[in-house]
Tab-separated table of C-alpha atoms in Angstrom:
chain	number	residue	atom	x	y	z
B	1	MET	CA	19.419	16.565	16.016
B	2	SER	CA	16.455	18.169	14.366
B	3	ILE	CA	13.362	18.071	16.497
B	4	SER	CA	10.000	18.342	14.877
B	5	PRO	CA	7.196	20.080	16.732
B	6	ILE	CA	4.862	17.087	16.662
B	7	PHE	CA	6.863	14.851	18.944
B	8	SER	CA	7.640	15.630	22.530
B	9	SER	CA	11.340	15.917	23.256
B	10	LYS	CA	11.280	13.349	26.077
B	11	MET	CA	9.960	10.691	23.751
B	12	PHE	CA	12.682	11.591	21.308
B	13	HIS	CA	15.545	10.638	23.506
B	14	ARG	CA	13.828	7.458	24.543
B	15	PHE	CA	12.993	6.273	21.077
B	16	ILE	CA	15.956	7.084	18.922
B	17	CYS	CA	16.077	4.030	16.747
B	18	HIS	CA	18.488	2.624	14.307
B	19	PHE	CA	17.533	3.694	10.875
B	20	ARG	CA	17.149	0.732	8.612
B	21	GLN	CA	18.105	1.684	5.109
B	22	ALA	CA	15.065	0.186	3.455
B	23	LEU	CA	11.656	-0.291	4.973
B	24	PRO	CA	11.532	-3.946	6.048
B	25	THR	CA	9.537	-6.265	3.833
B	26	ARG	CA	6.755	-8.181	5.526
B	27	THR	CA	6.539	-11.900	4.886
B	28	LEU	CA	4.764	-14.630	6.772
B	29	SER	CA	7.857	-16.817	6.821
B	30	SER	CA	10.756	-14.536	7.576
B	31	THR	CA	13.423	-15.745	5.179
B	32	ALA	CA	15.031	-12.354	4.669
B	33	PRO	CA	18.706	-12.401	5.604
B	34	GLU	CA	19.702	-10.560	8.750
B	35	THR	CA	21.244	-7.274	7.745
B	36	SER	CA	24.200	-6.106	9.738
B	37	PRO	CA	23.335	-3.020	11.780
B	38	VAL	CA	24.238	0.060	9.793
B	39	GLU	CA	25.512	3.051	11.620
B	40	PRO	CA	22.579	4.792	13.309
B	41	ASN	CA	21.221	7.899	11.663
B	42	LYS	CA	20.230	9.962	14.621
B	43	ASN	CA	17.961	12.260	12.672
B	44	VAL	CA	15.416	9.571	11.952
B	45	ILE	CA	12.955	8.860	14.688
B	46	ILE	CA	10.417	6.102	14.883
B	47	GLU	CA	7.637	7.677	16.828
B	48	PRO	CA	6.000	5.391	19.361
B	49	ARG	CA	2.341	4.771	18.683
B	50	GLN	CA	-0.011	2.614	20.665
B	51	LEU	CA	-1.676	0.406	18.044
B	52	LYS	CA	-4.830	-1.223	19.327
B	53	PHE	CA	-6.041	-4.650	18.176
B	54	LEU	CA	-2.687	-5.505	16.681
B	55	PRO	CA	-2.963	-8.788	14.727
B	56	LYS	CA	-0.666	-11.597	15.785
B	57	TYR	CA	1.430	-12.156	12.707
B	58	LYS	CA	1.432	-8.838	10.916
B	59	GLU	CA	3.940	-6.141	11.565
B	60	PRO	CA	2.968	-2.471	11.499
B	61	CYS	CA	3.927	-0.629	8.324
B	62	GLN	CA	6.128	2.412	8.464
B	63	VAL	CA	5.747	5.722	6.662
B	64	TRP	CA	7.698	8.921	6.653
B	65	VAL	CA	6.242	12.007	8.240
B	66	GLU	CA	6.895	14.932	5.924
B	67	ASN	CA	6.402	18.642	6.162
B	68	LEU	CA	4.468	21.062	3.979
B	69	ASP	CA	6.077	24.328	5.077
B	70	THR	CA	8.944	24.054	2.597
B	71	ILE	CA	8.753	23.219	-1.078
B	72	ASP	CA	11.477	20.581	-0.814
B	73	GLU	CA	10.630	17.514	1.140
B	74	ASN	CA	11.883	17.405	4.710
B	75	LYS	CA	11.543	14.077	6.468
B	76	LEU	CA	10.632	14.600	10.097
B	77	GLY	CA	10.376	11.019	11.299
B	78	ILE	CA	8.740	7.660	10.828
B	79	ILE	CA	5.415	6.562	12.204
B	80	GLU	CA	3.959	3.105	12.328
B	81	LEU	CA	0.573	2.428	10.815
B	82	HIS	CA	-1.881	-0.274	11.747
B	83	PRO	CA	-1.604	-3.286	9.405
B	84	ASP	CA	-5.346	-4.008	9.546
B	85	ILE	CA	-6.061	-0.566	8.087
B	86	PHE	CA	-3.083	0.185	5.872
B	87	ALA	CA	-1.831	-3.284	4.850
B	88	VAL	CA	-4.863	-5.434	4.146
B	89	ASN	CA	-5.576	-7.550	1.097
B	90	PRO	CA	-6.343	-5.093	-1.716
B	91	ARG	CA	-9.860	-6.262	-2.539
B	92	ILE	CA	-10.472	-4.454	-5.809
B	93	ASP	CA	-13.865	-6.144	-6.049
B	94	ILE	CA	-14.960	-4.408	-2.858
B	95	ILE	CA	-13.522	-1.123	-4.116
B	96	GLN	CA	-15.498	-1.506	-7.332
B	97	GLN	CA	-18.677	-2.085	-5.321
B	98	ASN	CA	-18.009	1.072	-3.314
B	99	ALA	CA	-17.232	3.223	-6.343
B	100	LYS	CA	-20.322	1.984	-8.148
B	101	TRP	CA	-22.477	2.610	-5.083
B	102	GLN	CA	-21.127	6.140	-4.668
B	103	LYS	CA	-21.966	6.916	-8.274
B	104	LEU	CA	-25.409	5.380	-8.160
B	105	TYR	CA	-26.911	6.359	-4.821
B	106	ARG	CA	-27.246	9.973	-5.820
B	107	TYR	CA	-28.113	9.309	-9.458
B	108	VAL	CA	-31.661	9.858	-10.618
B	109	SER	CA	-32.551	8.891	-14.165
B	110	TYR	CA	-34.841	11.405	-15.846
B	111	ALA	CA	-35.324	9.372	-19.047
B	112	HIS	CA	-39.023	9.287	-19.757
B	113	THR	CA	-41.265	7.740	-22.404
B	114	LYS	CA	-44.998	7.663	-22.903
B	115	SER	CA	-47.026	4.489	-23.123
B	116	ARG	CA	-49.748	4.007	-25.763
B	117	PHE	CA	-52.293	5.414	-23.294
B	118	GLU	CA	-50.258	8.536	-22.492
B	119	VAL	CA	-49.564	9.562	-26.113
B	120	ARG	CA	-52.105	12.074	-27.292
B	121	GLY	CA	-54.917	10.784	-29.544
B	122	GLY	CA	-55.407	7.283	-30.774
B	123	GLY	CA	-58.871	6.787	-29.351
B	124	LYS	CA	-60.561	6.098	-32.639
B	125	LYS	CA	-60.232	2.901	-34.627
B	126	PRO	CA	-58.111	4.019	-37.639
B	127	TRP	CA	-59.999	1.938	-40.211
B	128	PRO	CA	-62.743	-0.708	-40.132
B	129	GLN	CA	-61.810	-4.193	-38.961
B	130	LYS	CA	-62.827	-5.889	-42.215
B	131	GLY	CA	-63.239	-5.194	-45.899
B	132	LEU	CA	-60.211	-3.019	-46.717
B	133	GLY	CA	-57.598	-5.724	-47.134
B	134	ARG	CA	-55.412	-3.994	-44.542
B	135	ALA	CA	-54.093	-5.256	-41.234
B	136	ARG	CA	-56.442	-4.896	-38.261
B	137	HIS	CA	-55.620	-2.060	-35.875
B	138	GLY	CA	-57.430	-0.398	-32.989
B	139	SER	CA	-55.321	2.713	-32.362
B	140	ILE	CA	-52.769	4.848	-34.168
B	141	ARG	CA	-50.804	5.112	-30.872
B	142	SER	CA	-50.246	1.393	-30.682
B	143	PRO	CA	-46.535	0.493	-30.225
B	144	LEU	CA	-46.578	-0.955	-33.745
B	145	PHE	CA	-47.241	2.500	-35.199
B	146	LYS	CA	-44.694	5.223	-35.911
B	147	GLY	CA	-45.310	7.874	-33.254
B	148	GLY	CA	-47.004	5.324	-31.068
B	149	GLY	CA	-46.343	4.547	-27.413
B	150	VAL	CA	-43.315	2.721	-26.076
B	151	ILE	CA	-43.601	-0.676	-24.408
B	152	HIS	CA	-41.951	-0.868	-20.946
B	153	GLY	CA	-40.013	2.341	-21.610
B	154	PRO	CA	-38.114	4.284	-18.947
B	155	LYS	CA	-40.211	6.363	-16.555
B	156	SER	CA	-38.993	9.463	-14.769
B	157	PRO	CA	-37.846	10.040	-12.046
B	158	ASN	CA	-36.100	6.761	-11.411
B	159	PRO	CA	-33.843	6.961	-8.329
B	160	HIS	CA	-31.002	4.442	-8.181
B	161	PHE	CA	-30.499	4.754	-4.431
B	162	TYR	CA	-29.430	1.709	-2.494
B	163	MET	CA	-27.356	1.095	0.594
B	164	LEU	CA	-24.144	-0.881	0.584
B	165	PRO	CA	-23.662	-3.232	3.562
B	166	TYR	CA	-21.741	-1.637	6.433
B	167	TYR	CA	-18.725	-3.918	6.323
B	168	VAL	CA	-18.400	-3.616	2.567
B	169	ARG	CA	-18.090	0.132	3.109
B	170	VAL	CA	-15.550	-0.320	5.928
B	171	ASN	CA	-13.482	-2.858	3.993
B	172	GLY	CA	-13.625	-0.617	0.933
B	173	LEU	CA	-11.923	2.139	2.895
B	174	THR	CA	-9.240	-0.146	4.333
B	175	SER	CA	-8.555	-1.730	0.924
B	176	MET	CA	-8.267	1.657	-0.725
B	177	LEU	CA	-5.943	3.039	1.966
B	178	SER	CA	-3.788	-0.090	1.678
B	179	ILE	CA	-3.553	0.271	-2.087
B	180	LYS	CA	-2.576	3.926	-1.761
B	181	LEU	CA	0.164	3.019	0.709
B	182	ALA	CA	1.396	0.055	-1.324
B	183	GLN	CA	1.615	2.148	-4.488
B	184	ASP	CA	3.530	4.873	-2.641
B	185	ASP	CA	0.703	7.318	-3.126
B	186	LEU	CA	0.022	7.897	0.554
B	187	HIS	CA	1.934	10.614	2.369
B	188	VAL	CA	1.730	11.680	5.979
B	189	VAL	CA	2.456	15.290	6.897
B	190	ASN	CA	2.784	16.784	10.362
B	191	ASP	CA	0.285	19.571	9.632
B	192	ILE	CA	-1.025	21.577	6.704
B	193	GLU	CA	0.391	24.962	7.652
B	194	ILE	CA	2.095	26.558	4.644
B	195	PRO	CA	3.914	29.896	4.600
B	196	SER	CA	2.171	31.382	1.566
B	197	ASP	CA	-1.344	31.532	0.170
B	198	GLU	CA	-0.168	31.493	-3.456
B	199	PRO	CA	-1.388	28.610	-5.662
B	200	GLN	CA	2.072	28.577	-7.229
B	201	TYR	CA	3.557	27.404	-3.935
B	202	ILE	CA	1.345	24.300	-3.870
B	203	LYS	CA	1.976	23.641	-7.562
B	204	GLU	CA	5.740	23.769	-7.099
B	205	LEU	CA	5.549	21.632	-3.976
B	206	ILE	CA	3.601	18.938	-5.784
B	207	LYS	CA	5.995	19.053	-8.717
B	208	SER	CA	9.148	18.866	-6.618
B	209	ARG	CA	7.848	15.937	-4.560
B	210	ASN	CA	6.673	14.015	-7.622
B	211	TRP	CA	3.134	13.762	-6.328
B	212	GLY	CA	0.545	12.994	-8.967
B	213	PRO	CA	-1.174	15.909	-10.615
B	214	SER	CA	-4.251	15.466	-8.449
B	215	VAL	CA	-3.819	15.510	-4.690
B	216	LEU	CA	-6.346	14.903	-1.940
B	217	ILE	CA	-5.386	16.424	1.396
B	218	ILE	CA	-7.158	15.058	4.460
B	219	ASP	CA	-7.193	16.838	7.796
B	220	GLU	CA	-8.848	15.969	11.064
B	221	VAL	CA	-11.146	18.995	11.210
B	222	ASP	CA	-13.129	20.793	8.544
B	223	MET	CA	-11.866	24.265	9.487
B	224	MET	CA	-8.522	24.243	7.674
B	225	PRO	CA	-5.773	26.860	7.996
B	226	ARG	CA	-6.288	29.941	5.858
B	227	ASN	CA	-3.143	29.711	3.737
B	228	ILE	CA	-3.764	26.237	2.378
B	229	THR	CA	-7.437	26.896	1.695
B	230	ALA	CA	-6.564	30.065	-0.234
B	231	ALA	CA	-3.742	28.370	-2.118
B	232	THR	CA	-5.725	25.311	-3.175
B	233	ASP	CA	-8.949	27.187	-3.867
B	234	GLU	CA	-8.065	27.998	-7.476
B	235	ILE	CA	-6.428	24.647	-8.300
B	236	GLN	CA	-9.193	22.261	-9.225
B	237	HIS	CA	-7.183	19.071	-8.904
B	238	VAL	CA	-5.905	19.755	-5.377
B	239	ASN	CA	-8.654	19.260	-2.867
B	240	LEU	CA	-9.038	19.465	0.893
B	241	MET	CA	-11.286	17.158	2.819
B	242	PRO	CA	-12.001	16.485	6.493
B	243	VAL	CA	-11.711	12.931	7.838
B	244	TYR	CA	-15.461	12.483	7.962
B	245	GLY	CA	-15.594	13.015	4.191
B	246	LEU	CA	-12.979	10.371	3.359
B	247	ASN	CA	-14.383	8.013	0.751
B	248	VAL	CA	-13.321	5.415	-1.782
B	249	TYR	CA	-14.375	7.359	-4.861
B	250	SER	CA	-12.309	10.446	-4.014
B	251	MET	CA	-9.280	8.357	-3.132
B	252	LEU	CA	-9.579	6.559	-6.482
B	253	LYS	CA	-10.009	9.831	-8.327
B	254	HIS	CA	-6.966	11.566	-6.865
B	255	ASP	CA	-3.476	10.319	-7.607
B	256	THR	CA	-1.970	11.129	-4.240
B	257	LEU	CA	-3.473	11.009	-0.786
B	258	VAL	CA	-1.972	13.278	1.852
B	259	LEU	CA	-2.979	12.640	5.451
B	260	THR	CA	-2.106	14.833	8.369
B	261	ARG	CA	-0.731	13.232	11.483
B	262	ALA	CA	-3.975	13.899	13.371
B	263	ALA	CA	-6.049	12.511	10.495
B	264	VAL	CA	-4.085	9.249	10.580
B	265	ASP	CA	-4.948	8.821	14.254
B	266	LEU	CA	-8.619	9.543	13.715
B	267	ILE	CA	-8.999	7.330	10.622
B	268	GLU	CA	-7.262	4.457	12.358
B	269	ASP	CA	-9.358	4.860	15.487
B	270	LYS	CA	-12.656	5.030	13.618
B	271	LEU	CA	-11.945	2.107	11.305
B	272	LEU	CA	-10.599	-0.082	14.099
B	273	THR	CA	-13.706	0.628	16.157
B	274	ALA	CA	-15.800	-0.329	13.151
B	275	LEU	CA	-13.843	-3.543	12.590
B	276	HIS	CA	-14.020	-4.602	16.244
B	277	ARG	CA	-17.458	-3.304	17.146
B	278	ASN	CA	-19.163	-5.214	19.905
B	279	SER	CA	-22.758	-4.767	18.845
B	280	THR	CA	-23.172	-4.538	15.090
B	281	PHE	CA	-26.937	-4.886	14.946
B	282	SER	CA	-27.786	-1.248	14.343
B	283	TYR	CA	-25.092	-1.041	11.659
B	284	THR	CA	-25.768	-4.229	9.765
B	285	LYS	CA	-29.560	-4.220	9.907
B	286	LYS	CA	-31.603	-3.425	6.859
B	287	PHE	CA	-31.470	0.217	5.822
B	288	VAL	CA	-34.733	2.055	6.441
B	289	LEU	CA	-35.752	5.253	4.707
B	290	ASN	CA	-37.423	8.102	6.627
B	291	GLN	CA	-35.786	7.186	9.891
B	292	VAL	CA	-35.777	9.887	12.535
I	1	MET	CA	-44.185	47.811	3.694
I	2	SER	CA	-40.482	48.028	4.329
I	3	THR	CA	-38.356	44.918	4.156
I	4	MET	CA	-37.412	45.140	7.808
I	5	SER	CA	-40.980	45.037	9.055
I	6	LEU	CA	-41.755	42.207	6.617
I	7	LEU	CA	-38.819	40.244	7.983
I	8	ALA	CA	-39.925	40.892	11.549
I	9	LYS	CA	-43.441	39.747	10.741
I	10	THR	CA	-42.348	36.554	9.011
I	11	SER	CA	-39.948	35.689	11.803
I	12	LYS	CA	-42.746	36.197	14.320
I	13	VAL	CA	-44.985	33.851	12.345
I	14	LEU	CA	-42.173	31.329	12.145
I	15	LEU	CA	-41.573	31.528	15.882
I	16	GLU	CA	-45.254	31.084	16.617
I	17	THR	CA	-45.519	28.016	14.415
I	18	CYS	CA	-42.423	26.577	16.006
I	19	TYR	CA	-43.780	27.071	19.509
I	20	LYS	CA	-47.091	25.610	18.447
I	21	ASN	CA	-45.360	22.525	17.153
I	22	ILE	CA	-43.226	22.158	20.247
I	23	SER	CA	-46.189	22.384	22.572
I	24	THR	CA	-48.143	19.637	20.793
I	25	LYS	CA	-48.100	16.357	22.625
I	26	TYR	CA	-47.046	13.242	20.799
I	27	THR	CA	-50.027	11.487	19.259
I	28	PRO	CA	-49.795	8.525	16.925
I	29	LEU	CA	-50.397	9.730	13.391
I	30	ARG	CA	-51.579	7.852	10.384
I	31	PHE	CA	-48.913	7.545	7.688
I	32	HIS	CA	-46.553	9.504	9.856
I	33	GLY	CA	-42.890	9.803	9.018
I	34	PHE	CA	-40.032	12.199	9.362
I	35	PHE	CA	-41.742	15.329	8.123
I	36	ASN	CA	-44.910	15.206	10.186
I	37	SER	CA	-43.495	13.738	13.358
I	38	PRO	CA	-43.476	16.170	16.305
I	39	PHE	CA	-40.379	17.909	17.574
I	40	LEU	CA	-38.422	16.246	20.301
I	41	GLU	CA	-39.243	17.604	23.757
I	42	ASP	CA	-37.407	17.468	27.028
I	43	VAL	CA	-38.800	14.704	29.160
I	44	GLN	CA	-40.210	16.007	32.433
I	45	ILE	CA	-39.049	13.713	35.189
I	46	LYS	CA	-41.240	14.019	38.241
I	47	ALA	CA	-39.472	11.494	40.415
I	48	ARG	CA	-37.089	12.923	42.994
I	49	TYR	CA	-33.461	12.149	42.478
I	50	GLU	CA	-30.069	13.290	43.602
I	51	VAL	CA	-27.220	14.366	41.335
I	52	THR	CA	-23.814	13.187	42.457
I	53	LYS	CA	-20.454	13.574	40.834
I	54	SER	CA	-18.175	10.947	42.206
I	55	PRO	CA	-15.720	8.877	40.216
I	56	GLU	CA	-16.190	6.111	42.766
I	57	ASP	CA	-19.848	5.672	41.806
I	58	TRP	CA	-19.153	6.153	38.114
I	59	LYS	CA	-17.030	3.032	38.238
I	60	TYR	CA	-20.197	0.974	38.797
I	61	VAL	CA	-22.003	2.741	35.957
I	62	GLU	CA	-19.164	1.942	33.610
I	63	ARG	CA	-19.341	-1.669	34.659
I	64	ILE	CA	-22.925	-1.879	33.420
I	65	LEU	CA	-22.387	-0.061	30.126
I	66	PRO	CA	-21.749	-2.429	27.217
I	67	PRO	CA	-18.240	-2.126	25.781
I	68	LEU	CA	-17.951	-0.365	22.423
I	69	THR	CA	-15.504	-2.900	21.028
I	70	VAL	CA	-15.138	-6.598	21.668
I	71	PRO	CA	-13.033	-7.118	24.827
I	72	GLU	CA	-9.914	-9.230	24.854
I	73	LEU	CA	-10.145	-12.890	25.718
I	74	PRO	CA	-9.873	-13.629	29.437
I	75	GLN	CA	-6.811	-15.692	30.300
I	76	ARG	CA	-8.159	-19.055	31.379
I	77	GLU	CA	-6.782	-22.554	31.354
I	78	VAL	CA	-10.086	-24.199	30.534
I	79	PHE	CA	-13.248	-22.611	29.221
I	80	ILE	CA	-16.584	-23.953	30.436
I	81	SER	CA	-17.925	-24.379	26.912
I	82	ASP	CA	-15.979	-26.234	24.242
I	83	PHE	CA	-14.492	-22.916	23.144
I	84	LYS	CA	-10.795	-23.136	22.563
I	85	PRO	CA	-8.676	-20.034	22.039
I	86	GLN	CA	-6.264	-19.953	19.166
I	87	GLY	CA	-2.891	-21.506	19.832
I	88	GLU	CA	0.485	-19.848	19.487
I	89	ASN	CA	3.382	-20.308	17.078
I	90	HIS	CA	1.735	-20.114	13.697
I	91	LYS	CA	4.411	-17.798	12.406
I	92	HIS	CA	6.388	-20.304	10.382
I	93	LYS	CA	3.465	-22.374	9.150
I	94	PRO	CA	2.623	-22.195	5.461
I	95	TYR	CA	-0.897	-20.891	6.009
I	96	TYR	CA	-2.810	-19.141	8.750
I	97	ILE	CA	-6.503	-18.704	9.549
I	98	ALA	CA	-7.190	-15.677	11.705
I	99	ARG	CA	-9.992	-15.692	14.262
I	100	THR	CA	-12.924	-13.306	13.839
I	101	ARG	CA	-13.288	-10.227	16.013
I	102	ASN	CA	-15.442	-12.332	18.361
I	103	HIS	CA	-12.565	-14.843	18.757
I	104	MET	CA	-14.429	-17.527	16.811
I	105	ILE	CA	-13.271	-19.740	13.949
I	106	PRO	CA	-14.414	-18.199	10.645
I	107	VAL	CA	-16.194	-21.275	9.293
I	108	TYR	CA	-19.847	-20.932	8.344
I	109	LEU	CA	-22.705	-22.912	6.836
I	110	LYS	CA	-24.826	-21.317	4.156
I	111	ILE	CA	-28.099	-22.968	3.251
I	112	LYS	CA	-29.543	-22.122	-0.137
I	113	GLN	CA	-32.448	-23.209	-2.304
I	114	ARG	CA	-34.754	-23.896	0.676
I	115	GLY	CA	-32.408	-26.333	2.358
I	116	VAL	CA	-31.409	-28.199	-0.785
I	117	LYS	CA	-27.971	-26.696	-1.229
I	118	LYS	CA	-25.565	-26.574	1.699
I	119	LEU	CA	-22.255	-24.773	1.416
I	120	SER	CA	-19.439	-24.603	3.953
I	121	TYR	CA	-17.415	-21.399	3.963
I	122	ILE	CA	-13.929	-20.874	5.383
I	123	ARG	CA	-12.814	-17.246	5.554
I	124	LYS	CA	-9.748	-15.232	6.586
I	125	ILE	CA	-7.181	-17.611	5.085
I	126	GLN	CA	-3.687	-16.226	4.638
I	127	GLY	CA	-0.668	-17.868	3.045
I	128	ASP	CA	-0.670	-21.090	1.025
I	129	ILE	CA	-4.387	-21.641	0.521
I	130	TRP	CA	-3.839	-24.530	-1.913
I	131	LEU	CA	-1.968	-26.569	0.673
I	132	LEU	CA	-4.827	-26.019	3.120
I	133	GLN	CA	-7.253	-27.224	0.477
I	134	LYS	CA	-5.236	-30.413	-0.088
I	135	GLU	CA	-5.007	-31.149	3.642
I	136	LEU	CA	-8.693	-30.490	4.169
I	137	GLU	CA	-9.550	-32.753	1.267
I	138	LYS	CA	-7.469	-35.548	2.766
I	139	PHE	CA	-9.350	-35.164	6.050
I	140	LEU	CA	-12.867	-34.721	4.681
I	141	GLN	CA	-12.895	-37.097	1.697
I	142	PRO	CA	-13.587	-40.268	3.784
I	143	MET	CA	-16.850	-38.666	4.960
I	144	SER	CA	-18.260	-38.427	1.464
I	145	LYS	CA	-18.804	-41.013	-1.248
I	146	ALA	CA	-18.710	-38.503	-4.062
I	147	PRO	CA	-15.545	-36.503	-4.710
I	148	LEU	CA	-15.505	-33.257	-2.722
I	149	ARG	CA	-16.146	-30.074	-4.630
I	150	MET	CA	-14.140	-27.114	-3.389
I	151	GLN	CA	-13.900	-23.586	-4.697
I	152	VAL	CA	-10.682	-21.859	-3.684
I	153	ASN	CA	-10.668	-18.096	-3.908
I	154	GLU	CA	-7.051	-17.196	-3.363
I	155	PHE	CA	-7.646	-13.487	-3.885
I	156	ALA	CA	-10.305	-13.171	-1.193
I	157	GLY	CA	-8.763	-15.868	1.042
I	158	THR	CA	-11.845	-18.096	1.174
I	159	ILE	CA	-12.677	-21.720	0.443
I	160	ILE	CA	-16.259	-22.705	-0.369
I	161	MET	CA	-17.184	-26.360	-0.124
I	162	ASN	CA	-20.202	-28.238	-1.348
I	163	GLY	CA	-21.884	-29.968	1.590
I	164	ASP	CA	-22.174	-29.409	5.317
I	165	TYR	CA	-18.714	-29.993	6.763
I	166	VAL	CA	-18.714	-27.082	9.208
I	167	ASN	CA	-18.330	-29.071	12.412
I	168	ALA	CA	-15.740	-31.353	10.861
I	169	ILE	CA	-13.675	-28.409	9.627
I	170	LYS	CA	-13.954	-26.641	12.978
I	171	HIS	CA	-12.836	-29.832	14.738
I	172	TRP	CA	-9.891	-30.214	12.374
I	173	LEU	CA	-8.866	-26.581	12.793
I	174	LYS	CA	-9.088	-26.814	16.579
I	175	GLU	CA	-6.924	-29.948	16.475
I	176	ASN	CA	-4.374	-27.977	14.493
I	177	ASP	CA	-4.455	-25.084	17.010
I	178	TYR	CA	-6.116	-22.548	14.688
């Protein structure tokens, strides 16, 4: 029996489970036929996890825990993920709101035009009011004139900052994580220790595992191991990110999301706390600028 | 002047300004905000107090602190208010309405246009939402002369109804153990 370093050996013996050949499908009305127990594969371990706030009629979803220290994929076990975080309704409308907000809150428009009073000149009446047979005009910088001012034109700087409601941000994250898992683009690894600091190692690993060209690797802390930082430094489409930086836009942008085992715990804990928060006043109140 | 001495001088000036700012007492400022508000100072407590480190006492402190997340429902036969916890055995029913994190039924009234327009919202619907709509219509239609107008959003799991039927819907859902 292969024992991975992330699980304690005592738990192993206690929780050797029958390996079901396919991950069970989740339906409200369980009409799936009972499969006869296949012979147990003793290498596959369902790691016990204490899932808080488990909903009544949803089962936890299972994912493989993989390794990164070899190029070929090595399955170390199965962990169960919380259905309220990783198997919610994929609300693409909420995801769109999040992506739009992330683009806009830091965008400042520098488009600028001058009004008729800001354009230089134009103080004098161009020609007398009467007697010339021409149209009456008071200024050559009037918006009717070529080279005149612009009516209601853009003024610079125009910040587009706004705040998205707290629960739209939280639900955006859960929807996005669920979509990544449902589309088989979410992978859990035990840690991000790799044996070499060569970019070629990461490139080959991604190719052999059929991960999308762009990969986002999430770890619990922002001080990552040296080898993986050196290896991914040169590759622009493989990025490292701590859990506190996890966001909808980056998850949308990268094809594959790779979470470490510790990151899964932290993400789940933070999002569940957000979803079951006792006092939401300070989170859902109106956003104030210049707050200390 | 050498760079080292310049650095030393500037750092001294910086330190002095910092200390000056720290020592200023808080006074209400006109148009004050983040940048001109004073630095945070340690509060000087003059009252005499004792510091103890006993887990026994800490138990009582924890009892006072508000919980971070909503606690689980206490197991009671009857609640004093007309609150009714959700019943069991919804697994094989065609649709399911989850409770909110505060254990309440997710049915709300939204008043728009200065009280002219009243909308009833039902959220968190899973499963066959169209069957729920039909059953609700059967129950609510006798209350209204005009045909009921319902907007079913299957994707988001919500039903929006024209008119104030919140109490009726909550009653119906409680009857059906949701």
